């Protein structure tokens, strides 16, 4: 069987964008490895959530391991960089942030894991990180370079389907449901015509929700991620979207391992 390495910026990103393909791969007998660039140090947490003296980064590491178990990952690695925060925040330039990391150095760290694992498939993000977060953009830069260094044969850029989101917003508006319209934001996801791969993971909706719940410091039951009806959740998260590097635009794939 093959080995999938899924590379993400922060704890909880893995279950949102790639949780279905990770668990699907594990169920099919593939080896799944999760690599996270940072420990999510600047995430927001409610007052009193952490135990006395507990650091958020330590809680988020434990949550990541719990999520990884749900998603079938056999190995979890952190590259050791610090969460940069949202674009334009003063935290972007703090010492050892992922955003300020030397791409070659960071790529070498990831490439070492890819070589050790003999990775067949690597997931990263699209070139604008899905929505413009600096650490997500850096995942693209570092991941693409690491694949070159390691000779990883197949790379997929995880993203969101901007047109699918627009259709969902229009349906919600017609039903009288108020939702923020982000589908016209050019920093949100990728137009459908540029995608190559759509993986149906609706059957893993409960798994994705369980992995999200493992990240309790960041994803509450009232959040957009967990506060939806089953139908709305299936629409938003029941398909995972990718751009296969080197492939022509057009959705012609429904699996990351076809032909391996």
Short mmCIF file of C-alpha atoms in Angstrom, two decimals, residues 137-251:
data_model
loop_
_atom_site.label_atom_id
_atom_site.label_comp_id
_atom_site.label_asym_id
_atom_site.label_seq_id
_atom_site.Cartn_x
_atom_site.Cartn_y
_atom_site.Cartn_z
CA UNK A 137 0.80 30.26 2.34
CA UNK A 138 4.06 29.04 3.82
CA UNK A 139 2.75 25.46 3.89
CA UNK A 140 2.38 25.73 0.13
CA UNK A 141 5.88 27.15 -0.37
CA UNK A 142 7.60 24.76 2.02
CA UNK A 143 5.61 21.71 0.98
CA UNK A 144 6.18 22.22 -2.72
CA UNK A 145 9.92 22.63 -2.21
CA UNK A 146 10.10 19.65 0.15
CA UNK A 147 8.45 17.45 -2.47
CA UNK A 148 11.13 18.52 -4.95
CA UNK A 149 13.93 17.76 -2.49
CA UNK A 150 12.49 14.38 -1.53
CA UNK A 151 11.34 13.36 -5.00
CA UNK A 152 7.80 12.77 -3.77
CA UNK A 153 5.94 11.63 -6.87
CA UNK A 154 2.43 12.96 -6.22
CA UNK A 155 1.48 16.28 -4.62
CA UNK A 156 -2.02 17.61 -4.03
CA UNK A 157 -2.90 21.16 -3.00
CA UNK A 158 -5.85 21.08 -0.62
CA UNK A 159 -8.25 23.97 -1.05
CA UNK A 160 -11.92 24.96 -0.98
CA UNK A 161 -14.24 25.04 -3.98
CA UNK A 162 -15.22 28.70 -4.29
CA UNK A 163 -18.16 27.99 -6.62
CA UNK A 164 -19.48 25.19 -4.41
CA UNK A 165 -19.40 27.64 -1.49
CA UNK A 166 -21.28 30.22 -3.56
CA UNK A 167 -23.99 27.72 -4.45
CA UNK A 168 -24.34 26.80 -0.78
CA UNK A 169 -24.67 30.45 0.19
CA UNK A 170 -27.34 31.02 -2.46
CA UNK A 171 -29.29 28.00 -1.24
CA UNK A 172 -29.05 29.23 2.35
CA UNK A 173 -30.26 32.69 1.34
CA UNK A 174 -33.22 31.16 -0.51
CA UNK A 175 -34.10 29.21 2.63
CA UNK A 176 -33.88 32.34 4.77
CA UNK A 177 -30.73 31.24 6.55
CA UNK A 178 -28.27 34.03 7.24
CA UNK A 179 -24.69 33.09 6.39
CA UNK A 180 -21.65 35.22 5.58
CA UNK A 181 -21.01 35.35 1.84
CA UNK A 182 -17.33 34.56 1.31
CA UNK A 183 -17.69 32.93 -2.09
CA UNK A 184 -16.78 36.14 -3.94
CA UNK A 185 -13.60 36.62 -1.93
CA UNK A 186 -10.67 35.99 -4.26
CA UNK A 187 -8.62 34.83 -1.28
CA UNK A 188 -11.14 32.11 -0.45
CA UNK A 189 -10.43 28.77 -2.05
CA UNK A 190 -10.09 28.15 -5.77
CA UNK A 191 -12.57 28.43 -8.67
CA UNK A 192 -14.08 25.06 -9.54
CA UNK A 193 -12.64 25.12 -13.05
CA UNK A 194 -9.09 25.06 -11.68
CA UNK A 195 -9.60 21.99 -9.50
CA UNK A 196 -8.58 18.47 -10.51
CA UNK A 197 -9.80 16.24 -7.69
CA UNK A 198 -12.98 15.93 -5.64
CA UNK A 199 -13.03 13.20 -3.02
CA UNK A 200 -16.43 12.20 -1.65
CA UNK A 201 -15.95 11.87 2.11
CA UNK A 202 -19.60 12.26 3.14
CA UNK A 203 -19.41 8.80 4.67
CA UNK A 204 -16.75 10.13 7.03
CA UNK A 205 -18.80 13.07 8.33
CA UNK A 206 -19.00 11.58 11.83
CA UNK A 207 -15.25 10.94 11.78
CA UNK A 208 -14.52 14.52 10.75
CA UNK A 209 -16.79 15.84 13.46
CA UNK A 210 -15.13 13.63 16.06
CA UNK A 211 -11.70 14.90 14.98
CA UNK A 212 -12.96 18.47 15.19
CA UNK A 213 -14.28 17.84 18.68
CA UNK A 214 -10.81 16.63 19.67
CA UNK A 215 -9.71 20.25 19.13
CA UNK A 216 -11.99 21.58 21.85
CA UNK A 217 -9.75 24.57 22.60
CA UNK A 218 -10.45 25.94 19.12
CA UNK A 219 -13.66 24.39 17.80
CA UNK A 220 -16.71 24.77 20.02
CA UNK A 221 -20.04 23.02 19.63
CA UNK A 222 -21.52 26.40 18.61
CA UNK A 223 -18.92 27.04 15.91
CA UNK A 224 -19.57 27.07 12.15
CA UNK A 225 -17.87 23.68 12.00
CA UNK A 226 -19.96 21.86 14.60
CA UNK A 227 -23.06 23.98 14.95
CA UNK A 228 -24.56 23.02 11.59
CA UNK A 229 -27.25 20.51 10.77
CA UNK A 230 -26.11 17.17 9.39
CA UNK A 231 -27.26 18.23 5.92
CA UNK A 232 -25.37 21.53 6.02
CA UNK A 233 -22.24 19.84 7.39
CA UNK A 234 -22.34 17.25 4.62
CA UNK A 235 -22.57 20.01 2.02
CA UNK A 236 -19.74 22.05 3.52
CA UNK A 237 -17.36 19.22 4.47
CA UNK A 238 -18.57 16.10 2.66
CA UNK A 239 -16.27 16.68 -0.31
CA UNK A 240 -12.57 17.49 -0.07
CA UNK A 241 -11.11 19.45 -2.97
CA UNK A 242 -7.62 19.38 -4.44
CA UNK A 243 -5.39 20.56 -7.25
CA UNK A 244 -3.05 17.80 -8.38
CA UNK A 245 0.32 19.34 -9.18
CA UNK A 246 1.19 18.84 -12.83
CA UNK A 247 -2.33 17.87 -13.92
CA UNK A 248 -4.51 19.85 -16.31
CA UNK A 249 -7.47 21.73 -14.78
CA UNK A 250 -10.75 19.87 -14.66
CA UNK A 251 -12.13 17.53 -12.02
#
